[in-house]
């Protein structure tokens, strides 16, 4: 019989790509999402790519009764928990929304796992837990730093809640994946990122500028201590990231975890500047992106990239897609959304 995985937030950007990879790896998947930051059409996209039925439950992960019914209706032993609010700036304006949604969702799921004997959870964490590290690249041993936003704080608290829960309930296992900067879209261009309003993240802003929806990309700062002065990040292709989840679930199911709680950096190991990314986009697509240098964005860190050797060795996982292919996929998705030929 096939193993089944419950994917919360499975209609979202990373959840849809992960669902595709899970199905292609032979898992059954049940998707739960309250559609607060996504559309049902995204699940349709996943069904189209995979040809699989994929049960979808519209429910809020903080609703314990609704979630309990879902736990009873389907037989799964593993959960990938994406459901969360994720906009850093908004979290500063609406901290209670972020603490309520992100913490309550996780607590509800963990309590149900404990009560109903569901053993494995993969959690979406973030490189934001490292703040601006003193030494680069960051390894999993690099200390976390006090969070600079309520959003970042929820990721740290959620990691700790999982660690404490699985160490108290020895039959349970948890893996936190600390994503660096996920970008790109599925090669089919049937699923991708759906930012609401003016994009806060770099790549959706680049693709919208290339599409003529935005006039000009503002590059936030060219006076950082980096080779070209613009800030440096580790941009990870969303399909590579999705595959890391499949490996993490398999590790727990196959009993390969070294301890009840583990955490891994999920990046490429390569830092790229904002200017480099714009140049790579133009090279990959042949489309020019009008841009100008403006001042630094408040709260931004200067540079971060991952040491991925632990994830590479332990998980046997490695990012494989080239930055050009990734940026071309982001452009193909933007064109699909806007009906551009
Ligand atoms: P997303 O907003 O596209 O997906 C999250 C999904 O969760 C959405 O479909 C939303 O409707 C749903 N959701 C939110 N709260 C819910 C609730 N209470 N109950 C049910 N569904 C709920 O975001 P994403 O980029 O796919 O991110 C997925 C996860 O990865 C999040 O936990 C996010 O914090 C984390 N993460 C994202 C990034 C990134 O840059 N995208 C980086 C690091 C970590
Ligand atoms: C990347 C770089 C900007 C927009 C955020 C969250 C982090 C994680 C990933 C969830 C930065 C620059 C951007 C623009 C620009 N998410 N930029 N012009 O800030 O690294 O990380 O998403 O966990 O927690 O903070 O990503 O895509 O916003 O920015 O110059 O219009 O692009 O200054 O250097 P960031 P980003």
XYZ file of C-alpha atoms and ligand atoms in Angstrom:
421
model
C 0.000 0.000 0.000
C 1.184 3.540 -0.771
C 2.279 5.798 2.099
C 0.081 8.847 2.468
C 1.304 12.333 3.454
C -0.861 15.181 4.739
C 0.340 18.466 3.247
C -0.906 21.551 5.088
C -0.733 24.763 3.091
C -0.646 22.475 0.064
C -2.328 25.020 -2.226
C 0.526 27.493 -1.657
C 3.738 28.140 -3.545
C 6.032 25.530 -1.991
C 3.188 23.169 -1.026
C 2.008 22.708 -4.627
C 5.514 21.962 -5.897
C 6.104 19.532 -3.038
C 2.815 17.752 -3.689
C 3.887 17.171 -7.299
C 7.238 15.717 -6.214
C 5.599 13.517 -3.543
C 3.175 12.062 -6.055
C 5.939 11.511 -8.580
C 7.910 9.713 -5.856
C 4.977 7.334 -5.297
C 3.192 8.861 -2.290
C -0.497 9.551 -1.894
C -1.157 13.116 -0.740
C -4.036 14.826 1.055
C -3.956 18.617 0.807
C -5.342 20.912 3.501
C -5.476 24.661 2.977
C -7.749 27.490 4.094
C -6.973 29.358 0.837
C -6.091 32.499 2.800
C -3.087 33.065 0.527
C -3.784 30.773 -2.415
C -6.378 29.635 -4.909
C -7.973 26.301 -5.635
C -6.697 26.639 -9.216
C -3.236 25.857 -7.823
C -4.421 22.404 -6.733
C -5.940 21.974 -10.192
C -2.485 22.743 -11.601
C -1.012 19.962 -9.472
C -3.735 17.549 -10.610
C -2.990 18.439 -14.231
C 0.763 17.894 -13.868
C 0.453 14.592 -12.014
C -2.799 13.196 -13.373
C -3.639 12.278 -9.760
C -6.962 12.889 -8.021
C -5.485 14.469 -4.839
C -8.092 14.934 -2.094
C -8.378 18.604 -1.095
C -9.816 19.715 2.246
C -10.531 23.402 2.728
C -9.889 23.819 6.434
C -8.015 26.018 8.840
C -5.190 24.264 10.677
C -6.077 26.183 13.826
C -9.570 24.601 13.776
C -9.042 21.517 15.895
C -12.418 19.914 15.204
C -12.069 20.274 11.452
C -8.488 18.994 11.577
C -9.490 16.100 13.819
C -12.066 14.991 11.236
C -9.363 15.114 8.549
C -7.035 12.998 10.712
C -9.866 10.458 11.091
C -10.902 10.478 7.438
C -7.491 9.697 5.945
C -4.762 7.258 6.917
C -1.420 9.054 7.008
C 1.656 8.739 9.146
C 3.509 11.849 8.001
C 2.720 15.542 7.707
C 4.491 18.321 5.878
C 3.427 21.512 7.565
C 3.636 24.544 5.264
C 0.521 26.377 6.474
C 1.599 29.715 7.909
C 1.470 33.436 7.301
C 4.761 34.453 5.730
C 5.100 38.180 5.011
C 7.850 39.624 7.188
C 6.650 43.252 6.916
C 3.020 42.376 7.612
C 4.091 40.446 10.699
C 5.520 43.657 12.165
C 2.150 45.390 11.603
C 0.011 42.443 12.730
C 2.038 40.428 15.234
C -0.968 38.786 16.852
C -2.195 37.435 13.525
C 1.230 35.879 12.970
C 1.608 34.441 16.462
C -1.965 33.108 16.435
C -1.851 31.579 12.980
C 1.657 30.178 12.942
C 1.803 28.891 16.510
C -1.786 27.717 16.813
C -1.606 25.789 13.523
C 1.456 23.918 14.661
C 0.172 23.253 18.193
C -3.108 21.919 16.832
C -1.334 19.572 14.470
C 1.136 18.316 17.055
C -1.620 17.643 19.601
C -3.580 15.683 17.006
C -0.446 13.780 15.987
C 0.190 12.820 19.613
C -3.437 11.853 20.239
C -3.944 9.926 17.013
C -0.548 8.291 16.694
C 0.785 10.160 13.663
C 4.560 10.034 13.915
C 6.395 12.256 11.445
C 6.413 15.984 10.735
C 8.472 18.092 8.342
C 8.385 21.781 9.199
C 9.000 24.815 6.952
C 11.617 26.844 8.724
C 13.721 29.624 7.299
C 17.262 30.967 7.102
C 15.793 34.001 8.838
C 16.548 32.152 12.110
C 20.258 32.917 11.542
C 19.828 36.719 11.261
C 23.045 38.286 9.908
C 25.636 35.605 10.686
C 29.166 36.640 11.589
C 30.732 33.760 9.670
C 29.658 32.618 6.204
C 28.476 30.258 4.892
C 26.107 29.227 7.677
C 26.143 25.651 8.874
C 23.465 24.055 11.050
C 25.843 24.738 13.966
C 25.756 28.486 13.361
C 23.853 29.899 16.329
C 20.388 31.284 15.771
C 20.081 34.972 16.558
C 17.231 36.879 18.187
C 14.502 37.306 15.584
C 14.049 40.715 14.024
C 10.358 40.236 13.141
C 7.369 38.448 14.649
C 7.397 36.187 11.563
C 11.004 35.188 12.215
C 10.214 34.674 15.853
C 7.379 32.263 14.996
C 9.867 30.139 13.033
C 12.239 29.946 16.001
C 9.441 29.192 18.462
C 7.936 26.557 16.146
C 11.313 24.831 15.780
C 11.587 24.724 19.578
C 8.035 23.437 20.020
C 8.741 20.567 17.622
C 12.073 19.758 19.279
C 10.476 19.636 22.737
C 7.462 17.635 21.579
C 9.371 14.901 19.775
C 11.832 14.563 22.622
C 8.967 14.089 25.105
C 7.053 11.712 22.814
C 9.723 9.362 21.659
C 7.635 7.713 18.961
C 7.442 11.059 17.141
C 10.019 12.470 14.691
C 10.465 15.989 13.353
C 12.656 17.567 10.682
C 12.877 21.333 10.266
C 14.078 22.459 6.845
C 15.602 25.925 6.912
C 14.888 27.281 3.455
C 17.088 29.981 2.014
C 15.401 32.029 -0.768
C 13.007 29.843 -2.781
C 12.445 31.043 -6.358
C 11.265 29.764 -9.732
C 8.393 27.586 -10.807
C 7.575 24.115 -12.085
C 8.979 23.499 -15.595
C 5.412 22.923 -16.858
C 4.559 26.556 -15.927
C 1.266 25.204 -14.541
C 2.116 26.152 -10.940
C 4.258 28.892 -9.422
C 4.285 31.751 -6.954
C 1.139 33.921 -6.681
C 2.104 37.108 -4.877
C -0.754 39.361 -3.796
C -0.454 43.057 -4.688
C 2.982 44.588 -5.180
C 5.542 41.819 -4.682
C 7.870 42.238 -1.722
C 10.231 39.500 -2.928
C 12.842 40.062 -5.579
C 12.057 37.496 -8.273
C 8.313 38.173 -8.590
C 9.211 41.870 -8.830
C 11.720 41.089 -11.592
C 9.230 39.002 -13.586
C 6.454 41.582 -13.183
C 8.829 44.325 -14.336
C 9.860 42.208 -17.314
C 6.151 41.754 -18.101
C 5.614 45.521 -18.004
C 3.359 45.421 -14.935
C 5.950 47.347 -12.892
C 7.895 50.191 -14.404
C 11.238 49.692 -12.777
C 12.870 47.378 -10.267
C 14.349 49.175 -7.267
C 17.580 47.619 -6.101
C 17.767 48.132 -2.391
C 21.323 49.281 -1.739
C 24.636 49.149 -3.604
C 26.832 50.037 -0.657
C 26.959 46.686 1.108
C 30.228 44.949 1.812
C 29.784 42.549 -1.134
C 31.659 42.276 -4.465
C 29.252 44.588 -6.359
C 27.711 46.362 -3.367
C 24.244 44.766 -3.655
C 22.984 42.281 -1.073
C 23.747 38.573 -1.378
C 21.358 35.624 -0.895
C 21.235 31.897 -1.614
C 18.443 31.439 -4.176
C 17.114 27.891 -4.217
C 14.937 26.487 -6.977
C 11.479 25.594 -5.683
C 11.525 22.144 -7.324
C 14.883 21.347 -5.717
C 13.414 22.558 -2.425
C 10.315 20.398 -2.944
C 12.537 17.344 -3.476
C 14.216 17.985 -0.133
C 10.816 17.478 1.529
C 10.331 14.138 -0.202
C 13.728 13.020 1.059
C 12.980 14.258 4.604
C 9.679 12.377 4.749
C 11.335 9.234 3.407
C 14.117 9.516 5.996
C 11.618 9.416 8.841
C 9.439 6.691 7.319
C 12.476 4.504 6.681
C 13.765 5.039 10.223
C 16.962 6.739 9.057
C 16.747 9.750 11.415
C 19.727 10.048 13.745
C 17.598 11.628 16.453
C 13.959 12.518 16.993
C 14.558 16.126 15.966
C 16.811 17.168 13.103
C 17.236 20.339 11.084
C 18.912 21.046 7.781
C 19.895 24.001 5.629
C 18.199 23.872 2.254
C 20.046 26.114 -0.162
C 22.464 25.837 -3.067
C 25.596 26.782 -1.167
C 26.145 29.702 -3.524
C 25.569 33.361 -2.735
C 24.400 35.689 -5.512
C 23.942 39.435 -5.441
C 20.803 41.252 -6.520
C 22.649 42.686 -9.534
C 23.936 39.242 -10.486
C 20.417 37.864 -10.309
C 19.052 40.579 -12.584
C 21.868 39.922 -15.081
C 21.219 36.152 -14.930
C 17.513 36.763 -15.574
C 18.266 38.937 -18.608
C 20.708 36.343 -19.946
C 18.309 33.442 -19.406
C 15.265 35.137 -20.952
C 16.626 37.782 -23.317
C 14.267 40.258 -21.626
C 15.606 43.495 -20.164
C 14.639 44.497 -16.627
C 14.681 48.276 -16.117
C 16.238 48.894 -12.735
C 17.636 51.645 -10.541
C 19.607 51.729 -7.325
C 17.761 53.077 -4.304
C 18.558 53.093 -0.587
C 18.765 49.982 1.560
C 15.493 48.371 2.695
C 14.981 48.589 6.457
C 15.626 45.303 8.214
C 17.546 43.697 5.319
C 20.653 41.743 6.062
C 23.778 42.212 3.975
C 24.648 38.681 2.956
C 23.835 35.082 3.702
C 24.315 31.757 2.007
C 24.208 28.179 3.164
C 26.783 25.544 3.825
C 24.783 22.611 2.493
C 27.310 19.854 3.111
C 25.370 18.409 6.056
C 22.134 18.207 4.035
C 24.050 16.852 1.033
C 25.680 14.081 3.080
C 22.918 13.184 5.495
C 19.926 13.518 3.203
C 21.695 12.581 -0.012
C 20.012 15.649 -1.454
C 21.560 18.398 -3.543
C 20.199 21.362 -5.481
C 20.628 20.626 -9.182
C 18.852 23.250 -11.251
C 20.939 26.064 -12.760
C 20.089 29.650 -11.869
C 19.323 30.355 -15.558
C 16.840 27.465 -15.770
C 15.250 28.577 -12.516
C 14.855 32.187 -13.631
C 13.565 31.055 -17.042
C 10.930 28.982 -15.206
C 9.880 32.026 -13.155
C 9.487 33.966 -16.408
C 7.523 31.145 -18.092
C 5.152 31.146 -15.095
C 4.721 34.929 -15.229
C 3.943 34.685 -18.950
C 1.442 31.896 -18.290
C -0.282 34.039 -15.636
C -0.453 37.104 -17.898
C -1.178 35.268 -21.127
C 2.026 36.580 -22.705
C 3.271 34.617 -25.727
P 2.219 30.396 0.670
O 1.521 31.530 1.336
O 2.200 30.343 -0.812
O 1.653 29.007 1.220
C 1.147 28.855 2.518
C -0.235 28.249 2.374
O -0.764 28.042 3.687
C -1.205 29.166 1.649
O -1.829 28.417 0.612
C -2.212 29.592 2.713
O -3.510 29.755 2.187
C -2.125 28.436 3.692
N -2.437 28.750 5.084
C -1.973 29.764 5.847
N -2.483 29.679 7.083
C -3.274 28.577 7.110
C -4.062 27.950 8.102
N -4.171 28.447 9.332
N -4.731 26.824 7.776
C -4.668 26.312 6.535
N -3.942 26.865 5.555
C -3.250 27.975 5.835
O 3.702 30.377 1.229
P 4.958 29.520 0.765
O 5.942 30.438 0.182
O 4.521 28.324 0.009
O 5.514 29.104 2.185
C 5.225 27.851 2.773
C 5.929 27.766 4.117
O 7.328 27.951 3.929
C 5.508 28.821 5.137
O 5.502 28.210 6.405
C 6.601 29.849 5.045
O 6.739 30.572 6.239
C 7.803 28.970 4.797
N 8.920 29.670 4.158
C 8.712 30.312 2.967
C 9.768 30.987 2.362
C 9.562 31.744 1.084
O 10.384 32.620 0.774
N 8.512 31.474 0.303
C 11.027 30.972 2.967
C 11.202 30.278 4.161
C 10.136 29.627 4.745
C 16.080 39.376 -1.705
C 17.078 40.501 -1.982
C 16.422 42.630 -1.118
C 12.974 43.247 -3.695
C 12.604 37.112 2.661
C 12.290 36.875 4.120
C 12.908 35.579 4.574
C 12.485 34.420 3.682
C 12.726 34.723 2.249
C 10.532 33.414 4.643
C 17.288 41.423 -0.784
C 16.497 42.672 -2.617
C 14.086 42.715 -3.080
C 13.142 44.381 -4.543
C 15.486 44.348 -4.093
N 11.084 34.159 3.783
N 15.318 43.266 -3.274
N 14.394 44.896 -4.704
O 14.476 39.600 2.143
O 16.140 37.800 1.508
O 14.002 37.162 2.511
O 12.120 35.990 1.892
O 10.997 32.823 5.554
O 12.490 35.380 5.880
O 12.836 37.950 4.859
O 14.024 38.050 0.199
O 13.190 38.335 -2.089
O 12.559 40.050 -0.347
O 14.906 39.960 -1.152
O 16.594 44.862 -4.284
O 12.181 44.936 -5.089
O 16.550 41.319 -3.027
O 16.895 43.841 -0.567
O 18.624 41.791 -0.764
P 14.742 38.265 1.639
P 13.578 39.099 -0.875
